[in-house]
Amino acid sequence: MRVRLEDVARATGVSPKTVSRVLNEESSVKESTRQKVLAAMESMNYRPSPAARGLAGSRSFLVAMLYDNNDNPASTYLAEIQDGVLDACDAHRFSMMACPLRMRGKDFIRRVDALVHDHHIEGVIVTPPLTDHAPLLQRLRELGVPHASISPQHRQGAIGVCMDEQQAAKALVTHLIEQGHRRIGHILGIANHGASRWRLAGYKDALTAAGLPVDPQYILQGEFSFGSGVLAARQLFDLPEHPTAIFAANDDMAAGVMWAANERGLKVPRDLSVCGFDDTPLATQLWPPLTTVRQPSREMGKLAALQLMDHLRGRGHGLLVQVPYTLQLRESTAKAP
Amino acid sequence: MRVRLEDVARATGVSPKTVSRVLNEESSVKESTRQKVLAAMESMNYRPSPAARGLAGSRSFLVAMLYDNNDNPASTYLAEIQDGVLDACDAHRFSMMACPLRMRGKDFIRRVDALVHDHHIEGVIVTPPLTDHAPLLQRLRELGVPHASISPQHRQGAIGVCMDEQQAAKALVTHLIEQGHRRIGHILGIANHGASRWRLAGYKDALTAAGLPVDPQYILQGEFSFGSGVLAARQLFDLPEHPTAIFAANDDMAAGVMWAANERGLKVPRDLSVCGFDDTPLATQLWPPLTTVRQPSREMGKLAALQLMDHLRGRGHGLLVQVPYTLQLRESTAKAP
DNA sequence: ACGCAAATTGACAGCGCTGTCATTTCTGTC
DNA sequence: GACAGAAATGACAGCGCTGTCAATTTGCGT
C-alpha cells in the first residue's frame, strides 16, 4: 500500500541499505547507482517514513522554533519569523514544530527536555527574548541540541542571524538631529532585551556624535507595548521642556506615542516627530505613516533556519549572518518646530 | 539510556503489551493493574517514543494546522488561533505542525498528501479561507483525515467552531443606526470568504430591519487589507452624498478608512463614524480607538482543536460549537453629524 | 596477470512500540 | 463444584528504516 524503501531497492536491483545511503546522501555510493536509485524513487513516488527513520536512526528532520508567548514582542514579528523558518525547512525537507514557552519556573526546562526527548528534535531556532536565557541555552548544550538564534545578545560563537540594530538606531536618531531636533526622547523596551539595549546605545551614539547631551529625563522605561508607549509619552509631555521628537524602541510604542500626542492635541509631525523600530504592518497603518527601521523578520527567520540546517548537515560551521537594515522615512517625522 | 515501555513492564511485573494498553487508555485493563503501571511510569519518568508509536501503530498524536499564507487575513488572527490550538494540543499530549499552504495549482493538494502520508497526521485544523476550499476538503475526506474548521461556511455536519458573525454585524450596524446614521457605507472583504458574506448580510439585515434602503453605491469591494480600505474609502468620500458612517468588514480596512479620512481632513468620529470587525490589537492602537466586534480567535483555536481531538479519541462526535461575540463600542463611532 | 588498499555494497539485527490472536483468570449460574 | 462466557493478560511478529560489520568489487602499481 505504501512504497517502502525495500520496494525501491527491489526495483533498482540493489540492497535496501544502498537505497538508504542514497536517501541520506552518504558519499560512498557510486554515482551511476545513485542515479538509478534516485530515478526509481522519483518514478515510484517514494517518500521515506519519518517515523521509521526516527526510530532506526537518530535523525528526525525536525526542528523546533522556541518562542516566549508571554513576554511576547508583537505577534506579527513572530509570525513572520515562523513563516521564514517554515519556508527554509520546506526547501530542505525538514519539518518544524512551533513551541511556545513560558519563561517561568522549572517547568520551562522540563518542556524543552520533553520536546527534545519525545520528538528527537535535531535543532532549535531560538527567538528573542529566549536567545539570552542562560538556563535554556545551557540545557540545549547539555542535550547536545544545536540552536540558531535570531538577534542574540551574546554573539560569541553563536549561529543564526542578526542585524546591526545599534547602527540602525543611530542612523534614525541622526536623521532626527539633522531635521533640527535637539530635545529627543527615547522610550526603552523591556529591560535586558537585546533590542532595548542596542536601540538605546544607538540613540546615545547619535546624540554624542552630534555633540548633544544625553539627558536621562528624556529616557523612559517602556515595555514594547502600545500601552507603555502611551504612558511614557504622557510623562515626556509633562516635562517643562518636552521633547520635539520621540524615538520609541518599537513601532507599537511609537503608535502609543502618537495616540498620546493626539490626546494632548499635539499634531504629528508638526508639533512632534515620532519614530519607531521594526516596520511592522502597523507602521503604515498609522496616520501619519511612521518613520521606522525595517527589520526583515521573515528573511531573518529563513536565514536562521538555513544556518541551522547547514550546521546539522555538517556543511559549514554555521555562522551568524548579518542582515542589512533599511531606514523607512515616512511622514511621522519632520523638521523641528 | 532511555526508559522504554519494556522497562516499565519489567518493573511492574506485567507484559509490555499491558503497559501499552494502559498507555493507550484501552478499557480492558484491570483498575489495580492500571494504577500500578501508571505509578511505575510516573516514578520512572517514562515517556513513550512517538516515532515507535507511529511506526508500530497508526497513531501519531500529531495534528496539523492548515492556513493560507498568501490570501492571508491579518497575521495576528492566525497567530492567535495557532496559540489556542497549541494550548489545546498541549493539554491532550498532542503535537501540532503549522502548515502554510498556497491555494494555487495542484501542488497544493500534493502538499497535503505529503503531510498526511509522511507524518501520519491524525487530524487537521482548517482556517479560513481554506475552510471552504472544496478540493482540499475532498482530499482530506479521501485520505480519511478528520478536520475541524474555524468559521466554515458550510456548517452542515462540520466540526469545529464558529461565531454568529451575521448577527454580530447586524448588531454593530444597528448601533450606528441608533446613533442617527442613515447613510452607512460598507466595505466588503475578499469575495467568497464566509466572513465577507456574513458581515454583508448582517449589514443588510440591520438596514432592512430599520426600514432603510440598501444602496449598492455604498457597498464597495475590499480585500481585507489596509490599502483596500483606503481605496474604498476614497471612493465613498467622492460620492455626492457621502456616508456618515462606514462599516468595514475588518479592522485593517477600518484603519484604512480612518487613514483616508485623515487624508481628506475628515475628523473621526465628528464627521465620520468608522467601525471594523475582529478587534485585533490594531483596534486599540488607532486614534480614536476603533469600534469593532471582538472575535475570540485564541479561544476559537483552542475549541476547534479540542473538538478535533475529542473526535479523534472517539469521545463525542465532534461538534460545531458557537462562541459568543462582543460588541466593542469605542470612540471611532458617535452620533451622526 | 597478481596482490592489495580503497571503494562499494550487502546481510542482519534491532530501534520501541502495537496488532493479532492465543491463553489465562475471573465471573456468575445451575 | 463444574462450566460457559467474559475479562484480562501475554507471546510474537513486524512496522520501515539505519547501524555495524562483513563481503564484494574496483582501481592501480608492478
XYZ file of C-alpha atoms (C1' of nucleotides) in Angstrom:
734
model
C 0.000 0.000 0.000
C 2.815 2.298 0.800
C 6.002 2.436 -1.238
C 8.798 1.391 1.020
C 12.484 1.689 0.781
C 12.605 -2.023 0.154
C 10.380 -1.643 -2.877
C 12.712 0.889 -4.344
C 15.619 -1.430 -3.647
C 13.939 -4.332 -5.410
C 13.041 -2.156 -8.378
C 16.604 -0.956 -8.694
C 18.242 -4.269 -8.033
C 20.292 -3.095 -5.090
C 20.059 -3.720 -1.372
C 17.821 -1.678 0.870
C 20.865 -0.365 2.631
C 22.148 1.182 -0.550
C 18.891 2.936 -1.124
C 19.111 4.162 2.418
C 22.529 5.530 1.671
C 21.274 7.399 -1.319
C 18.418 8.752 0.702
C 20.794 10.073 3.290
C 23.192 11.480 0.783
C 26.068 9.427 2.007
C 29.162 9.767 -0.087
C 30.119 6.157 -0.570
C 27.691 5.394 -3.363
C 28.782 5.093 -6.943
C 27.328 7.880 -8.997
C 25.696 5.559 -11.501
C 23.980 3.621 -8.714
C 22.864 6.827 -7.126
C 21.236 7.978 -10.321
C 19.408 4.697 -10.785
C 18.089 4.759 -7.266
C 17.111 8.377 -7.460
C 15.237 7.696 -10.677
C 13.373 4.799 -9.132
C 12.476 6.831 -6.083
C 11.144 9.529 -8.306
C 9.138 7.296 -10.564
C 7.704 5.271 -7.720
C 6.978 8.432 -5.820
C 8.772 7.101 -2.827
C 8.523 9.019 0.418
C 10.515 7.882 3.389
C 8.702 7.384 6.656
C 9.920 9.893 9.203
C 8.730 7.622 11.995
C 10.871 4.741 10.811
C 13.842 6.947 10.218
C 13.445 8.383 13.650
C 13.179 5.003 15.279
C 16.026 3.332 13.488
C 18.458 6.131 13.167
C 18.915 9.170 15.228
C 17.599 11.670 12.781
C 14.144 13.145 12.770
C 14.361 16.013 10.331
C 12.527 18.075 12.832
C 13.468 21.460 14.148
C 11.591 23.391 16.750
C 11.027 27.098 16.918
C 11.043 28.253 20.502
C 9.349 31.451 21.479
C 8.099 33.140 24.533
C 4.443 33.850 24.192
C 4.176 35.565 27.470
C 6.726 38.317 27.318
C 5.848 38.417 23.690
C 7.062 41.110 21.357
C 4.485 41.933 18.704
C 2.882 38.793 17.373
C 3.410 39.807 13.767
C 7.126 39.683 14.414
C 6.976 36.066 15.482
C 4.508 35.164 12.782
C 6.852 36.496 10.146
C 9.810 34.699 11.583
C 7.843 31.493 11.676
C 6.906 31.917 8.079
C 10.503 32.342 7.114
C 11.565 29.330 9.117
C 8.897 27.158 7.560
C 9.983 28.311 4.176
C 13.553 27.262 4.730
C 12.538 23.967 6.314
C 10.402 23.196 3.376
C 13.255 23.663 0.996
C 15.416 21.226 2.934
C 12.754 18.643 3.637
C 12.735 19.418 7.298
C 9.637 19.892 9.378
C 9.098 22.435 12.062
C 7.254 22.460 15.315
C 6.261 25.714 16.938
C 6.802 25.711 20.667
C 5.533 28.475 22.850
C 7.369 28.513 26.132
C 6.661 30.363 29.313
C 9.862 31.558 30.878
C 8.773 30.737 34.383
C 9.833 28.122 36.878
C 11.446 24.791 36.202
C 8.583 23.633 34.082
C 10.137 25.609 31.320
C 13.217 23.403 31.137
C 11.042 20.331 31.505
C 9.190 21.254 28.370
C 12.376 21.592 26.429
C 13.563 18.220 27.678
C 10.288 16.626 26.748
C 10.374 18.166 23.330
C 13.857 17.023 22.505
C 13.364 13.630 24.047
C 9.987 12.831 22.577
C 10.458 14.140 19.131
C 14.164 13.703 18.630
C 14.340 17.369 17.741
C 17.547 17.882 15.830
C 17.903 21.572 16.219
C 16.213 24.601 17.574
C 15.520 28.112 16.413
C 15.528 30.482 19.332
C 13.786 33.833 19.166
C 14.126 36.870 21.420
C 13.995 37.138 24.332
C 14.784 33.440 24.703
C 18.041 33.971 22.823
C 19.738 35.036 26.011
C 18.005 32.883 28.539
C 21.035 31.224 30.084
C 19.326 28.162 31.595
C 17.725 27.382 28.268
C 20.925 27.652 26.286
C 22.726 25.671 28.936
C 20.184 22.876 28.750
C 20.308 22.773 24.988
C 24.036 22.423 25.215
C 23.707 19.598 27.710
C 21.215 17.868 25.493
C 23.536 18.290 22.571
C 20.958 20.092 20.519
C 22.363 22.804 18.276
C 20.480 26.041 18.060
C 20.366 29.030 15.797
C 19.452 32.341 17.319
C 17.669 35.325 15.964
C 19.222 38.540 17.207
C 21.124 37.067 20.144
C 22.930 39.370 22.527
C 25.947 37.172 23.023
C 27.267 36.757 19.548
C 30.398 34.959 20.505
C 30.283 31.677 18.641
C 26.562 31.960 18.083
C 24.986 30.772 14.906
C 21.938 32.419 13.421
C 21.140 35.846 12.193
C 21.373 39.389 13.471
C 21.103 42.971 12.387
C 23.145 45.968 13.428
C 20.381 47.486 15.459
C 22.647 49.914 17.202
C 23.855 51.350 13.945
C 20.286 51.476 12.676
C 19.057 53.330 15.742
C 21.943 55.710 15.462
C 21.096 56.434 11.843
C 17.480 57.019 12.730
C 18.223 59.446 15.553
C 20.861 61.139 13.459
C 18.149 61.765 10.921
C 16.081 63.463 13.617
C 19.035 65.611 14.600
C 19.569 66.615 11.010
C 15.982 67.753 10.965
C 16.851 70.213 13.666
C 15.648 68.333 16.717
C 17.635 68.931 19.877
C 15.396 67.529 22.581
C 14.820 63.929 21.579
C 13.069 61.482 23.876
C 13.616 57.760 23.912
C 11.295 55.083 25.198
C 13.069 51.904 26.173
C 11.905 48.382 25.505
C 11.762 45.655 28.116
C 14.876 45.690 30.237
C 17.577 43.203 29.294
C 16.213 42.548 25.835
C 18.992 42.981 23.343
C 16.732 45.127 21.232
C 16.275 47.563 24.101
C 19.996 47.820 24.706
C 21.081 48.235 21.140
C 18.454 50.796 20.344
C 19.320 52.828 23.413
C 23.004 52.582 22.589
C 22.377 53.792 19.057
C 20.313 56.662 20.400
C 23.133 57.717 22.681
C 25.700 57.295 19.924
C 23.788 59.650 17.690
C 23.414 62.309 20.340
C 27.032 62.070 21.362
C 28.256 62.153 17.796
C 26.302 65.358 17.303
C 27.696 66.864 20.474
C 24.313 66.808 22.194
C 23.911 65.875 25.847
C 22.289 62.593 26.848
C 19.641 63.776 29.265
C 18.260 60.978 31.475
C 14.922 62.694 31.930
C 14.250 62.141 28.243
C 14.814 58.416 28.538
C 11.882 56.492 29.937
C 11.219 52.853 30.557
C 8.679 51.126 28.327
C 7.932 47.503 27.670
C 7.372 47.278 23.942
C 3.616 47.518 24.286
C 1.270 50.127 22.925
C 0.069 50.995 26.403
C 3.552 51.503 27.761
C 4.203 53.902 24.887
C 1.171 55.935 25.865
C 2.257 56.147 29.490
C 5.821 57.087 28.714
C 4.745 59.693 26.184
C 2.471 61.352 28.718
C 5.374 61.682 31.090
C 7.535 63.173 28.394
C 4.824 65.671 27.507
C 4.616 66.710 31.129
C 8.229 67.808 31.210
C 8.759 71.572 31.348
C 10.634 71.428 28.093
C 9.121 68.486 26.359
C 10.925 66.762 23.512
C 10.213 67.774 19.936
C 10.896 64.241 18.792
C 10.479 60.824 20.326
C 12.239 57.661 19.283
C 10.354 54.676 20.642
C 12.171 51.359 20.724
C 9.499 49.689 18.621
C 6.536 50.518 16.445
C 3.875 49.557 18.958
C 5.201 52.036 21.455
C 5.560 54.640 18.745
C 1.889 54.105 17.987
C 1.240 54.684 21.670
C 3.183 57.914 21.487
C 1.084 59.082 18.563
C -2.036 58.139 20.443
C -0.922 60.148 23.446
C 0.003 63.045 21.203
C -3.490 63.084 19.791
C -4.829 63.031 23.288
C -2.785 66.130 24.113
C -3.743 67.873 20.940
C -0.208 67.650 19.633
C -0.100 67.355 15.882
C 2.350 64.843 14.406
C 4.711 65.730 12.811
C 4.086 69.484 13.118
C 4.468 69.629 16.897
C 6.170 66.329 17.443
C 8.178 63.913 15.349
C 7.778 60.245 16.202
C 9.695 57.220 15.070
C 9.720 53.584 15.930
C 11.605 50.449 15.040
C 10.748 47.199 13.210
C 8.487 48.401 10.448
C 5.568 46.200 11.366
C 2.430 46.492 9.247
C 1.168 48.885 11.862
C 3.719 51.469 10.766
C 1.925 52.151 7.518
C -1.488 51.895 9.067
C -1.000 54.841 11.326
C -1.709 58.388 10.433
C 0.665 59.806 9.572
C 2.672 56.780 8.486
C 5.501 56.033 10.854
C 9.178 56.611 10.265
C 10.928 53.469 11.404
C 13.637 50.928 10.656
C 12.751 47.992 8.564
C 13.780 44.719 10.082
C 13.337 41.862 7.614
C 11.907 39.350 10.085
C 10.728 36.850 7.540
C 14.104 36.817 5.877
C 15.790 36.536 9.225
C 13.736 33.514 10.160
C 14.639 31.912 6.891
C 18.320 32.611 7.217
C 18.482 31.371 10.770
C 16.797 28.133 9.757
C 19.164 27.732 6.833
C 22.172 28.247 9.057
C 20.829 25.681 11.457
C 20.181 23.067 8.814
C 23.535 23.631 7.161
C 25.074 23.073 10.505
C 23.046 19.928 11.089
C 24.049 18.551 7.758
C 27.602 19.103 8.716
C 28.102 21.500 5.892
C 29.650 24.693 7.047
C 30.130 25.502 10.656
C 27.066 27.643 10.969
C 27.551 31.353 11.004
C 25.970 34.385 12.471
C 24.925 36.200 9.353
C 24.101 39.851 9.445
C 21.195 41.294 7.501
C 21.060 44.918 6.474
C 18.562 47.347 7.927
C 16.703 49.973 5.967
C 15.550 53.344 7.171
C 11.913 53.909 6.344
C 11.480 57.654 6.374
C 7.792 58.476 6.407
C 5.576 61.333 7.433
C 5.674 60.996 11.189
C 8.952 62.861 11.290
C 9.649 66.357 10.031
C 11.709 69.430 10.769
C 11.733 70.539 14.354
C 9.102 73.156 15.189
C 19.708 5.081 28.425
C 16.123 5.755 27.650
C 13.271 4.352 29.705
C 11.320 2.072 27.445
C 7.933 0.570 27.690
C 9.599 -2.745 28.349
C 11.378 -1.337 31.364
C 8.125 -0.204 32.834
C 6.674 -3.637 32.158
C 9.524 -5.370 33.915
C 9.293 -3.031 36.880
C 5.589 -3.662 37.206
C 5.737 -7.362 36.551
C 3.367 -7.322 33.605
C 3.871 -7.790 29.886
C 4.850 -4.921 27.636
C 1.546 -5.251 25.894
C -0.326 -4.467 29.071
C 1.716 -1.366 29.624
C 0.937 -0.426 26.070
C -2.723 -0.849 26.828
C -2.516 1.408 29.806
C -0.646 3.955 27.756
C -3.369 3.966 25.179
C -6.150 4.077 27.675
C -7.690 0.874 26.476
C -10.558 -0.279 28.588
C -9.681 -3.930 29.098
C -7.177 -3.409 31.885
C -7.994 -4.166 35.477
C -8.056 -0.998 37.508
C -5.496 -2.237 40.014
C -3.074 -3.134 37.231
C -3.646 0.193 35.614
C -2.730 2.016 38.804
C 0.426 0.012 39.278
C 1.560 0.657 35.741
C 0.697 4.305 35.934
C 2.662 4.626 39.146
C 5.687 2.935 37.598
C 5.502 5.151 34.528
C 5.387 8.152 36.761
C 8.228 7.171 39.018
C 10.436 6.042 36.168
C 9.578 9.161 34.264
C 8.638 7.125 31.265
C 7.914 8.922 28.019
C 6.719 6.938 25.052
C 8.546 7.374 21.784
C 6.274 8.972 19.234
C 8.389 7.549 16.462
C 7.902 3.976 17.649
C 4.227 4.504 18.253
C 3.884 5.958 14.819
C 5.741 3.105 13.195
C 4.044 0.272 15.002
C 0.568 1.577 15.318
C -1.279 4.025 13.256
C -1.340 6.861 15.678
C 0.987 9.797 15.654
C -0.587 12.239 18.059
C 0.054 14.899 15.540
C -2.389 17.400 14.172
C -1.656 19.976 11.536
C -2.943 23.483 11.317
C -3.506 24.449 7.727
C -3.554 28.044 6.704
C -3.259 30.080 3.615
C -0.395 32.473 3.935
C -0.972 34.047 0.628
C -4.511 35.258 0.761
C -3.796 35.835 4.376
C -6.186 37.629 6.661
C -4.323 39.628 9.295
C -1.425 37.633 10.673
C -2.379 38.334 14.252
C -5.568 36.426 13.635
C -3.695 33.312 12.619
C -1.111 33.753 15.314
C -3.807 33.838 17.943
C -5.537 30.818 16.550
C -2.277 28.942 16.469
C -1.663 29.807 20.068
C -5.036 28.468 21.040
C -4.516 25.287 19.081
C -1.130 24.683 20.658
C -2.655 25.223 24.036
C -5.280 22.588 23.499
C -2.800 20.154 21.955
C -0.554 20.527 24.904
C -3.308 19.612 27.285
C -4.037 16.417 25.376
C -0.450 15.402 24.709
C -0.797 16.042 21.038
C 1.699 17.916 18.943
C 0.973 20.385 16.228
C 2.603 21.249 12.966
C 1.902 24.561 11.306
C 1.445 24.248 7.566
C 1.230 27.254 5.341
C -0.399 26.364 2.068
C -0.645 28.297 -1.114
C -4.025 27.790 -2.699
C -2.674 27.559 -6.202
C -2.317 24.713 -8.643
C -2.155 21.020 -7.931
C 0.917 21.408 -5.813
C -1.426 22.425 -3.092
C -3.064 19.037 -2.852
C 0.312 17.369 -3.177
C 1.494 19.115 -0.091
C -1.475 17.910 1.862
C -0.897 14.376 0.669
C 2.738 14.560 1.626
C 1.900 15.896 5.012
C -0.609 13.223 5.847
C 1.465 10.486 4.341
C 4.803 11.433 5.813
C 3.754 12.371 9.254
C 0.713 10.226 9.769
C -1.194 13.371 10.620
C -4.249 12.281 12.537
C -6.331 15.339 12.097
C -6.294 18.791 10.698
C -7.368 22.219 11.831
C -8.507 24.264 8.878
C -8.583 28.033 8.990
C -10.357 30.479 6.696
C -10.368 30.766 3.800
C -9.275 27.146 3.463
C -12.378 26.067 5.352
C -14.361 26.146 2.167
C -11.799 25.061 -0.343
C -13.677 22.151 -1.870
C -10.703 20.264 -3.350
C -8.931 20.369 -0.026
C -11.867 19.101 1.964
C -12.489 16.477 -0.655
C -8.937 15.237 -0.432
C -8.993 15.143 3.333
C -12.095 13.050 3.132
C -10.444 10.686 0.650
C -7.443 10.404 2.885
C -9.701 9.688 5.797
C -8.292 12.535 7.827
C -10.824 14.264 10.047
C -10.731 18.005 10.211
C -12.065 20.712 12.444
C -12.850 24.054 10.873
C -12.722 27.526 12.192
C -15.628 29.590 10.902
C -16.578 27.335 7.994
C -19.250 28.448 5.594
C -20.847 25.077 5.150
C -21.812 24.130 8.628
C -23.698 21.037 7.712
C -22.048 18.254 9.649
C -18.906 20.278 10.154
C -16.963 20.042 13.348
C -15.095 22.977 14.779
C -16.042 26.384 15.960
C -17.929 29.354 14.629
C -19.419 32.641 15.650
C -22.634 34.282 14.583
C -20.919 36.907 12.512
C -24.074 37.929 10.722
C -25.826 38.669 13.973
C -22.755 40.497 15.230
C -22.554 42.665 12.117
C -26.236 43.386 12.369
C -25.841 44.487 15.968
C -22.952 46.710 15.058
C -24.731 48.418 12.202
C -27.878 48.705 14.261
C -25.807 50.594 16.767
C -24.798 53.028 14.033
C -28.398 53.481 13.026
C -29.369 54.179 16.593
C -26.743 56.895 16.608
C -28.686 58.565 13.853
C -26.691 57.439 10.854
C -28.718 56.967 7.697
C -26.085 56.718 5.003
C -23.861 53.878 6.070
C -21.147 52.544 3.789
C -19.836 49.020 3.835
C -16.524 47.760 2.586
C -16.550 44.102 1.683
C -13.852 41.590 2.406
C -12.406 39.218 -0.144
C -15.174 37.717 -2.264
C -16.354 34.262 -1.251
C -14.869 34.399 2.189
C -17.515 33.486 4.716
C -16.546 36.482 6.775
C -17.309 38.793 3.860
C -20.700 37.234 3.256
C -21.880 37.141 6.819
C -20.792 40.654 7.559
C -22.519 41.956 4.460
C -25.640 40.009 5.298
C -25.671 41.422 8.803
C -25.220 44.914 7.407
C -28.188 44.448 5.114
C -30.247 42.908 7.885
C -29.714 45.923 10.075
C -30.636 48.394 7.366
C -33.690 46.430 6.370
C -34.827 45.982 9.936
C -34.651 49.744 10.368
C -36.563 50.346 7.173
C -33.557 51.865 5.449
C -32.748 51.184 1.803
C -29.747 49.043 0.856
C -27.977 51.309 -1.599
C -25.417 49.465 -3.768
C -23.303 52.557 -4.259
C -22.480 52.470 -0.582
C -21.185 48.933 -0.797
C -17.679 48.624 -2.167
C -15.347 45.756 -2.712
C -12.303 45.471 -0.468
C -9.917 42.662 0.260
C -9.346 42.795 3.988
C -6.172 44.799 3.613
C -5.364 48.237 4.913
C -4.713 49.519 1.403
C -8.014 48.285 0.051
C -9.730 50.120 2.883
C -8.040 53.324 1.864
C -9.074 52.931 -1.771
C -12.663 52.069 -0.998
C -12.978 54.915 1.485
C -11.739 57.411 -1.075
C -14.451 56.271 -3.451
C -17.073 56.585 -0.777
C -15.903 60.086 0.057
C -16.194 61.024 -3.594
C -19.888 60.272 -3.666
C -22.151 63.320 -3.863
C -23.759 62.350 -0.608
C -21.024 60.521 1.170
C -21.794 58.200 4.068
C -21.664 59.483 7.617
C -20.610 56.087 8.836
C -18.582 53.261 7.356
C -18.610 49.654 8.461
C -15.517 47.919 7.158
C -15.540 44.145 7.147
C -12.411 44.000 9.268
C -10.201 46.178 11.418
C -7.405 46.558 8.907
C -9.742 48.066 6.349
C -11.312 50.227 9.033
C -7.832 51.515 9.776
C -7.529 52.271 6.082
C -10.782 54.190 6.212
C -9.518 56.261 9.094
C -6.327 56.898 7.230
C -8.233 58.089 4.178
C -10.461 60.225 6.376
C -7.415 61.960 7.778
C -6.184 62.491 4.278
C -9.446 64.215 3.411
C -9.473 66.276 6.566
C -12.473 64.390 7.880
C -12.455 64.154 11.625
C -13.404 60.800 13.148
C -15.898 60.483 14.746
C -17.157 64.074 14.354
C -17.548 63.937 10.583
C -17.450 60.210 10.121
C -18.061 57.156 12.246
C -15.948 54.120 11.464
C -16.201 50.585 12.674
C -14.457 47.350 11.885
C -14.611 43.717 12.847
C -12.327 41.293 14.738
C -10.930 43.505 17.461
C -7.323 42.949 16.551
C -4.711 44.743 18.656
C -4.742 47.399 15.985
C -8.222 48.474 17.054
C -6.988 49.995 20.269
C -3.861 51.377 18.710
C -5.682 53.701 16.400
C -6.762 57.172 17.255
C -9.544 57.278 18.074
C -9.860 53.677 19.228
C -11.966 51.611 16.893
C -15.472 50.374 17.485
C -15.497 46.755 16.411
C -16.658 43.256 17.205
C -14.477 41.119 19.368
C -13.816 37.711 17.908
C -12.095 35.459 20.432
C -9.619 33.893 17.997
C -7.409 32.320 20.571
C -10.343 30.688 22.246
C -11.673 29.587 18.891
C -8.416 27.901 18.000
C -8.448 26.110 21.289
C -12.018 24.966 20.973
C -11.554 23.742 17.441
C -8.533 21.721 18.487
C -10.414 20.269 21.424
C -13.288 19.263 19.200
C -10.888 17.612 16.826
C -9.080 15.672 19.497
C -12.288 14.577 21.158
C -13.361 13.302 17.826
C -10.072 11.510 17.277
C -10.287 9.848 20.641
C -13.689 8.634 19.687
C -15.275 10.539 22.506
C -18.150 12.610 21.327
C -18.948 13.032 17.703
C -17.300 16.375 17.331
C -19.500 19.366 17.228
C -19.572 22.787 15.715
C -19.539 24.920 18.802
C -20.548 28.516 18.650
C -18.701 31.194 20.552
C -20.323 34.469 21.538
C -19.288 37.780 20.039
C -18.905 41.017 21.947
C -19.501 44.494 20.654
C -16.592 46.759 21.462
C -18.003 50.245 21.346
C -15.162 52.728 21.306
C -14.579 56.293 20.222
C -14.484 55.875 16.461
C -18.256 55.948 16.345
C -20.547 58.710 17.534
C -23.830 60.418 16.740
C -24.353 61.286 13.132
C -23.290 64.842 12.250
C 48.271 -11.077 -14.731
C 48.587 -10.651 -9.450
C 48.167 -8.532 -4.960
C 46.490 -5.018 -2.027
C 44.093 -0.951 -0.401
C 40.177 1.691 -1.295
C 35.676 1.993 -2.830
C 31.078 -0.113 -2.900
C 27.653 -2.963 -1.486
C 25.034 -6.210 1.331
C 23.382 -9.201 5.437
C 21.337 -8.845 9.568
C 19.759 -7.306 13.789
C 17.028 -4.223 16.150
C 15.092 0.770 17.177
C 10.325 0.929 20.793
C 6.077 0.143 20.146
C 1.332 -2.069 18.706
C -1.797 -5.538 16.118
C -3.372 -10.173 16.170
C -4.602 -13.952 18.253
C -3.853 -17.297 21.852
C -4.006 -18.058 26.711
C -5.136 -17.478 31.391
C -8.076 -15.764 35.057
C -12.321 -14.341 36.606
C -17.319 -14.089 36.946
C -21.860 -15.862 37.772
C -25.014 -19.845 37.120
C -27.350 -24.184 37.907
C -18.322 -27.701 42.109
C -18.241 -27.727 37.161
C -18.857 -24.891 33.111
C -19.837 -21.231 29.747
C -18.586 -16.836 28.607
C -16.486 -12.570 29.622
C -12.473 -10.148 31.259
C -7.662 -9.653 31.463
C -3.210 -10.708 30.001
C 0.606 -12.372 27.204
C 3.508 -14.199 23.081
C 5.180 -12.930 18.949
C 5.824 -10.849 14.710
C 6.780 -6.845 12.341
C 6.059 -1.513 11.273
C 10.205 0.890 7.698
C 14.300 2.213 8.324
C 19.534 2.535 9.749
C 23.950 0.985 12.330
C 27.519 -2.346 12.308
C 30.436 -5.017 10.230
C 31.472 -8.314 6.784
C 31.716 -9.309 1.782
C 32.498 -7.976 -2.689
C 34.146 -5.197 -6.420
C 37.232 -1.865 -8.333
C 41.410 0.549 -9.379
C 46.182 0.625 -9.677
C 51.080 -0.426 -9.327
C 54.400 -3.644 -10.826
